[in-house]
XYZ file of N, CA and C in Angstrom:
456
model
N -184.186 90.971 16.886
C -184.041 91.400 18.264
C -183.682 90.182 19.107
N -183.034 90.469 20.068
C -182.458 88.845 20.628
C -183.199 88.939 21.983
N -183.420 87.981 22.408
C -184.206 87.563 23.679
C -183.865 88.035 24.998
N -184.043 88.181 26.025
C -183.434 88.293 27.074
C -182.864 86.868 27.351
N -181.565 87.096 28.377
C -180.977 85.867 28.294
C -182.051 85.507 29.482
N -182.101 83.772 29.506
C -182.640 83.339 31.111
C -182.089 83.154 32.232
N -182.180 83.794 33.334
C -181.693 83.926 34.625
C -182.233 82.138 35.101
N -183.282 82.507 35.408
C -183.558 81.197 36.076
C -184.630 80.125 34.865
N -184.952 79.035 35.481
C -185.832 78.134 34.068
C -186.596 77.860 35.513
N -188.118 77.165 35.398
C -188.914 76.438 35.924
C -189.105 75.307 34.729
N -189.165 74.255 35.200
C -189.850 72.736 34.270
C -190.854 71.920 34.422
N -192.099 72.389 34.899
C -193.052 71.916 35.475
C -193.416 70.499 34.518
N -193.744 69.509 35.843
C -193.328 68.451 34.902
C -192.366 67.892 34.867
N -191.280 67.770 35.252
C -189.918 67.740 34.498
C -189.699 66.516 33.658
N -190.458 65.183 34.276
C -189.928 63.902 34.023
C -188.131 63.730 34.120
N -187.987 63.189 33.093
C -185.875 63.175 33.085
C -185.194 64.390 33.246
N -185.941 65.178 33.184
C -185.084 66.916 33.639
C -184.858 67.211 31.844
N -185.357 66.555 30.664
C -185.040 66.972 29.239
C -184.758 68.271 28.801
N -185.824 69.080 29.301
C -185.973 70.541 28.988
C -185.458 71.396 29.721
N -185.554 71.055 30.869
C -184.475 72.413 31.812
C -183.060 72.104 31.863
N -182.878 70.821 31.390
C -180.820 70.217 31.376
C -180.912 71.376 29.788
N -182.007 70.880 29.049
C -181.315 71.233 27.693
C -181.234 72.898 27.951
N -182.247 73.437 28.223
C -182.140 75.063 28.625
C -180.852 75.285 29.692
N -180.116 74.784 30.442
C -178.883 75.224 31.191
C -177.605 75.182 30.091
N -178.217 73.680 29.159
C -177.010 73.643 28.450
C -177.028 75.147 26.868
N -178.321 75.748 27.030
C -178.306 76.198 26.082
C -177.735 77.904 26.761
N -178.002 78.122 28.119
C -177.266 79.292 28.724
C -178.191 79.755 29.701
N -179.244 79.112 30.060
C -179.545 79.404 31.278
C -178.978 79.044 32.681
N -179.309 80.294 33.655
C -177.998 80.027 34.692
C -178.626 78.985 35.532
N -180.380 78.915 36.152
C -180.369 78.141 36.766
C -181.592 77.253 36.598
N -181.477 76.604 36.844
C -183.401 75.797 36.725
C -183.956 75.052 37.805
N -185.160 75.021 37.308
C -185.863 73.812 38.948
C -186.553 73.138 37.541
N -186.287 71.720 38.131
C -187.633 70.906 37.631
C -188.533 70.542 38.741
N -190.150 70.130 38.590
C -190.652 69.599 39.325
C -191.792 68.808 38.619
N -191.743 67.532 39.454
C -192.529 66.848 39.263
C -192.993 65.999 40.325
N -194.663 65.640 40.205
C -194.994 64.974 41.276
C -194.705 63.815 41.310
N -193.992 63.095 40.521
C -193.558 61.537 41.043
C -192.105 62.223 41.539
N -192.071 61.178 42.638
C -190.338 61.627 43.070
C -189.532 60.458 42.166
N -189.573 59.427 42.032
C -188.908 58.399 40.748
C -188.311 59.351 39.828
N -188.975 60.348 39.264
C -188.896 61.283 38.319
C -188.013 62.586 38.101
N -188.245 62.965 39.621
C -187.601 64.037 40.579
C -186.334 63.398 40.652
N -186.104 62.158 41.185
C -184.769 61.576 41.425
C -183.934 61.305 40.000
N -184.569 60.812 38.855
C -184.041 60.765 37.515
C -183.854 62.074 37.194
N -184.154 62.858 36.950
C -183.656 64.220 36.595
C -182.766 64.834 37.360
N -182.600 64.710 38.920
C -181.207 65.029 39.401
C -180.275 64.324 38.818
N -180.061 62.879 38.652
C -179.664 62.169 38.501
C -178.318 62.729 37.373
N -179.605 62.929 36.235
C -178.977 63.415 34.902
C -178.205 64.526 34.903
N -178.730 65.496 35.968
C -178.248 66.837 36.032
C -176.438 66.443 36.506
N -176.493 65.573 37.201
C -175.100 64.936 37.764
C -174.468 64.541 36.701
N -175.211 63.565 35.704
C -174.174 62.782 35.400
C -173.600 63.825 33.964
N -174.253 65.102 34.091
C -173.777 65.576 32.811
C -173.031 66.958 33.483
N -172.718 66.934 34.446
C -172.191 67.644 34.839
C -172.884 69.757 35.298
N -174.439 69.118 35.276
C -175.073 70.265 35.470
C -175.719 70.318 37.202
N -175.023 69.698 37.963
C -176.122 69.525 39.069
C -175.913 70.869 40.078
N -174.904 71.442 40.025
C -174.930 72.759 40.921
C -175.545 73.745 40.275
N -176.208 73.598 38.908
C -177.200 74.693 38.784
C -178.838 74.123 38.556
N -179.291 72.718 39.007
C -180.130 72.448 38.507
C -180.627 71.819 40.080
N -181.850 72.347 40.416
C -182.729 71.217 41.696
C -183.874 71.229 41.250
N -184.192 69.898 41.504
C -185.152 69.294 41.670
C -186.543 69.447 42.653
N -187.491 68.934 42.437
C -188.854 69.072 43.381
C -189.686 68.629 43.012
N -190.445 67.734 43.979
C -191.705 66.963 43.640
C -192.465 67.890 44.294
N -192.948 69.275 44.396
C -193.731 69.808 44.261
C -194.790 69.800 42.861
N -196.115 70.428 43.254
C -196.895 70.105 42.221
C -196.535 71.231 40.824
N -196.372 72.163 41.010
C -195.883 73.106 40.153
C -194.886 74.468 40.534
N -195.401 75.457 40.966
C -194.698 76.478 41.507
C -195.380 77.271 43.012
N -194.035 77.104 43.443
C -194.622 77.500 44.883
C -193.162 78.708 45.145
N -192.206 78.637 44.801
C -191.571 80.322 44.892
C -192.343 81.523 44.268
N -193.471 81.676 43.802
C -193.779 83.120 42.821
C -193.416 82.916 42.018
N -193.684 84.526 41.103
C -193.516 84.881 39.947
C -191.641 85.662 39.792
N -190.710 84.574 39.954
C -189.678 84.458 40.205
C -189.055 84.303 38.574
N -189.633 83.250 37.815
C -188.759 82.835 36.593
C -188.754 83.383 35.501
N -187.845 83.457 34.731
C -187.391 84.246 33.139
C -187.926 83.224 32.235
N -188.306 82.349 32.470
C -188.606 81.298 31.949
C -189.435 79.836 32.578
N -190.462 79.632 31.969
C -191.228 78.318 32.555
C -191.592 77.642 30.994
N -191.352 76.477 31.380
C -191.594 75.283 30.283
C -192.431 73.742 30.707
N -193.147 73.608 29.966
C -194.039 72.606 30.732
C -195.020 71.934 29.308
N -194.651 70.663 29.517
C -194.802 69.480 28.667
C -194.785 68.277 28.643
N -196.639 68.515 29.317
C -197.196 67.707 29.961
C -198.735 67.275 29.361
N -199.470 66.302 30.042
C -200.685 66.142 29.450
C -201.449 67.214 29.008
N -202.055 67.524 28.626
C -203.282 68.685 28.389
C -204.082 69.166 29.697
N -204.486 68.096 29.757
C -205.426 68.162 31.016
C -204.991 68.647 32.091
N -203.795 68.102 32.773
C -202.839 69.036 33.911
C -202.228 70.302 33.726
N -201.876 70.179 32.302
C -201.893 71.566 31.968
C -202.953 72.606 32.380
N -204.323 72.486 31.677
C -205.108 73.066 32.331
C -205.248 73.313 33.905
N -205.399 72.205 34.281
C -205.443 72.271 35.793
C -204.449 73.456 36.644
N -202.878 73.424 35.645
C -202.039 74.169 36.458
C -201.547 75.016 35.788
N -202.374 75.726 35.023
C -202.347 77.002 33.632
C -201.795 78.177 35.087
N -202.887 78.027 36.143
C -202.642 79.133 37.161
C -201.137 79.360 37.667
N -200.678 78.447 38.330
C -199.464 78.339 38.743
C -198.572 78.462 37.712
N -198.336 78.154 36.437
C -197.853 78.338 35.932
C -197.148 78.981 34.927
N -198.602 80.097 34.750
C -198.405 81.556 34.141
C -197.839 82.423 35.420
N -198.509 82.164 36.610
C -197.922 82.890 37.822
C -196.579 82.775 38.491
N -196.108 81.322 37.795
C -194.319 81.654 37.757
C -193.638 82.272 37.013
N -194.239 82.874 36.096
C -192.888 83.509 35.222
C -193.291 85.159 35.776
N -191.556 85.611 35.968
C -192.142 87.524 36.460
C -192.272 88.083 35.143
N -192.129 89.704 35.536
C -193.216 90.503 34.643
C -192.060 90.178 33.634
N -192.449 90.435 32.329
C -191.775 90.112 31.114
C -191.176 88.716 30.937
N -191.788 87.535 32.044
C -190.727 86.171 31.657
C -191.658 85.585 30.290
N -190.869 84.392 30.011
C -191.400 83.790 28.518
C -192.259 82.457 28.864
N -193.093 81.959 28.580
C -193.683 80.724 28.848
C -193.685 79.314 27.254
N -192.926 78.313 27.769
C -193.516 77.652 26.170
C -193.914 76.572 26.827
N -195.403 76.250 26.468
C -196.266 75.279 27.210
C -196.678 74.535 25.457
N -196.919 73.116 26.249
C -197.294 72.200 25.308
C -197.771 71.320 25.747
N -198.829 70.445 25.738
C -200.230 69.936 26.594
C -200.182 68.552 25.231
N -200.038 67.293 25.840
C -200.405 66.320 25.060
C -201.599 65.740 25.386
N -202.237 65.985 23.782
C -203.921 65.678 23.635
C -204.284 64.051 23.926
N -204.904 64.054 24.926
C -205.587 62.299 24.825
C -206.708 62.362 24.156
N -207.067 63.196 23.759
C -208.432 63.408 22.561
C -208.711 64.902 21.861
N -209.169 64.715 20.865
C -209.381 66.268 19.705
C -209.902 67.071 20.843
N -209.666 68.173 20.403
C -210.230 69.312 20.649
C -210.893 69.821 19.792
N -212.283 70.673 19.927
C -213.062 71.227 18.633
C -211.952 72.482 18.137
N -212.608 72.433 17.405
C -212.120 73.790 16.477
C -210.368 73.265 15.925
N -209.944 72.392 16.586
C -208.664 72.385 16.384
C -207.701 73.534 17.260
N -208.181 73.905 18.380
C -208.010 74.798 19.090
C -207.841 74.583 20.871
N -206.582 74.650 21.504
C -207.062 74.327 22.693
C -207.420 75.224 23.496
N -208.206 74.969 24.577
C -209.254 76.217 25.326
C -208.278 75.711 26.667
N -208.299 76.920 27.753
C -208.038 76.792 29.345
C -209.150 77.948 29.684
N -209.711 77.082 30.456
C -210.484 78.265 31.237
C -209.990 78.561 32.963
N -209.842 79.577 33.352
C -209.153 79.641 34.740
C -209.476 81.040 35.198
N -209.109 81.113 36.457
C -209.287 82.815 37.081
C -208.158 82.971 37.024
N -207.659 84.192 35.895
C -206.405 84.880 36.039
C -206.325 86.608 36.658
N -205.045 86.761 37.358
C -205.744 88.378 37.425
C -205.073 89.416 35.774
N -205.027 90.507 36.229
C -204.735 91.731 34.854
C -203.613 91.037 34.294
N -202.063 90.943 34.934
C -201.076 90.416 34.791
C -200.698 88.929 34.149
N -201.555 87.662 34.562
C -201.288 86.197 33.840
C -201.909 86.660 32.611
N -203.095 87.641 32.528
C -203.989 87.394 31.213
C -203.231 88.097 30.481
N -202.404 89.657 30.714
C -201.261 89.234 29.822
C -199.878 88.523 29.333
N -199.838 87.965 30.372
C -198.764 87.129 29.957
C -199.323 86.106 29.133
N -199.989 85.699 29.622
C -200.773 84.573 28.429
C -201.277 85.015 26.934
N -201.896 86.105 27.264
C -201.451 86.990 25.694
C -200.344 87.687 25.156
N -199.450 87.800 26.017
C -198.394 87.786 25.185
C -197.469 86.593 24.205
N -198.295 85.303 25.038
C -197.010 84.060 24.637
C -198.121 83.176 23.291
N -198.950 84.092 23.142
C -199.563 83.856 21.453
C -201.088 83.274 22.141
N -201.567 83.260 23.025
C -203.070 82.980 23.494
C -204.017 83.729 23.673
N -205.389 83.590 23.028
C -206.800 84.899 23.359
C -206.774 84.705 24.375
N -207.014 85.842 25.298
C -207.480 85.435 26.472
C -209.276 86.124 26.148
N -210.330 85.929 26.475
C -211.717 85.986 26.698
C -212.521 85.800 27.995
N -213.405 86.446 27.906
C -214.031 86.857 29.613
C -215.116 85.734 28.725
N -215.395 84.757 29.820
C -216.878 83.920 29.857
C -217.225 83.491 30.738
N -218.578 83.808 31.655
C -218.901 83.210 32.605
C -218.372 83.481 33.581
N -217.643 84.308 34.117
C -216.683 85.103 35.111
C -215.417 84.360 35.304
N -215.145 83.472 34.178
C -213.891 82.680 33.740
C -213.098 83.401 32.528
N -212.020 83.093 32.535
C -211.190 83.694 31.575
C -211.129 82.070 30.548
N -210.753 82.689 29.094
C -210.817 81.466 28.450
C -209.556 81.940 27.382
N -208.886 81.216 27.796
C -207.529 81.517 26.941
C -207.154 80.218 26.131
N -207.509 80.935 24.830
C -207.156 79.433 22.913
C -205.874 80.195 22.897
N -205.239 79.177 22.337
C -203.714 79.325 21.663
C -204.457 79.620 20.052
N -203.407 80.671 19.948
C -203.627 81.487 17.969
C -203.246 80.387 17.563
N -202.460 79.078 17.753
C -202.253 78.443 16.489
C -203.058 77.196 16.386
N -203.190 76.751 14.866
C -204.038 75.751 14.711
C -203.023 74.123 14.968
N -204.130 73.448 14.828
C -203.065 72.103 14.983
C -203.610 71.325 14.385
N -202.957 70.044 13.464
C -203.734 69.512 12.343
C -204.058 68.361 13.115
C-alpha cells in the first residue's frame, strides 16, 4: 500500500535543515524547520538556498509547533529529553491521519531498553501516538507512551 504523499513536513529541531531538505527532495511540497538556536535556523535556510529548495522550505526559531495540527508529516531528531518535553506539541502537529518519525538521542540507558514519555494527551495524540508504533497507558492521570521497539 503506498503512503499518502506529504503535503507539508514540520522538522522540529531542524539543526542544518537535514531532514526536511531531504523530505522536499524526496517529494514533499513544503516544510518548516524549527529550531531554537537561530545560528541553526539561519544554516538551514541557508542550505535550503544553496540547493535550490528555498521557496518551499522556511525556517523558525520557534520552540516547536505553533500553526496546529496542520502537517502530513513531523520529524524530530533530537535529544531524548526535549523530546519528551515537546512529545505534546509535537504529536499535536501532525493532522488527523499525519505520520510522525521521532528519534530522541539517549544521554543515558533507559530501563527496560524501552523509552517512556509521560504527558497529558487528549483522545486524538494518544492515537496518533499509537498509531506511529507507541503504548500509550493511563498512570497517575498521565499518559505513558513506550515505543514497541527494543533498542540494544
Amino acid at each position: 500500500v503506498a503512503a499518502e504523499p506529504i503535503e507539508r513536513l514540520l522538522d522540529v529541531g531542524t539543526g542544518t535543515g537535514i531532514l526536511c531538505l531531504t523530505g522536499l527532495k524526496l517529494g514533499a511540497k513544503t516544510a518548516k524547520g524549527t529550531d531554537v538556536d537561530p545560528v541553526a535556523v539561519k544554516a538551514a535556510i541557508e542550505n535550503a538556498e544553496r540547493i535550490g529548495l528555498a521557496d518551499r522550505f522556511t525556517g523558525s526559531d520557534a520552540d516547536a509547533n505553533t500553526d496546529g495540527p496542520i502537517y502530513d508529516g513531523v520529524v524530530a531528531n533530537i535529544l531524548a529529553n526535549t523530546l519528551i518535553e515537546l512529545v505534546e506539541p509535537i504529536v499535536g502537529a501532525a493532522r488527523s491521519g499525519g505520520r510522525l518519525w521521532l528519534s530522541g538521542v539517549l544521554l543515558e540507558p533507559i530501563s527496560n531498553g524501552r523509552p517512556t514519555v509521560y504527558c497529558k494527551a487528549d483522545q486524538e495524540n494518544r492515537s496518533k501516538a499509537s498509531s506511529q508504533g507507541f503504548h500509550v497507558l493511563r498512570r497517575n492521570r498521565q499518559w505513558k507512551i513506550n515505543h514497541r521497539s527494543n533498542f540494544s
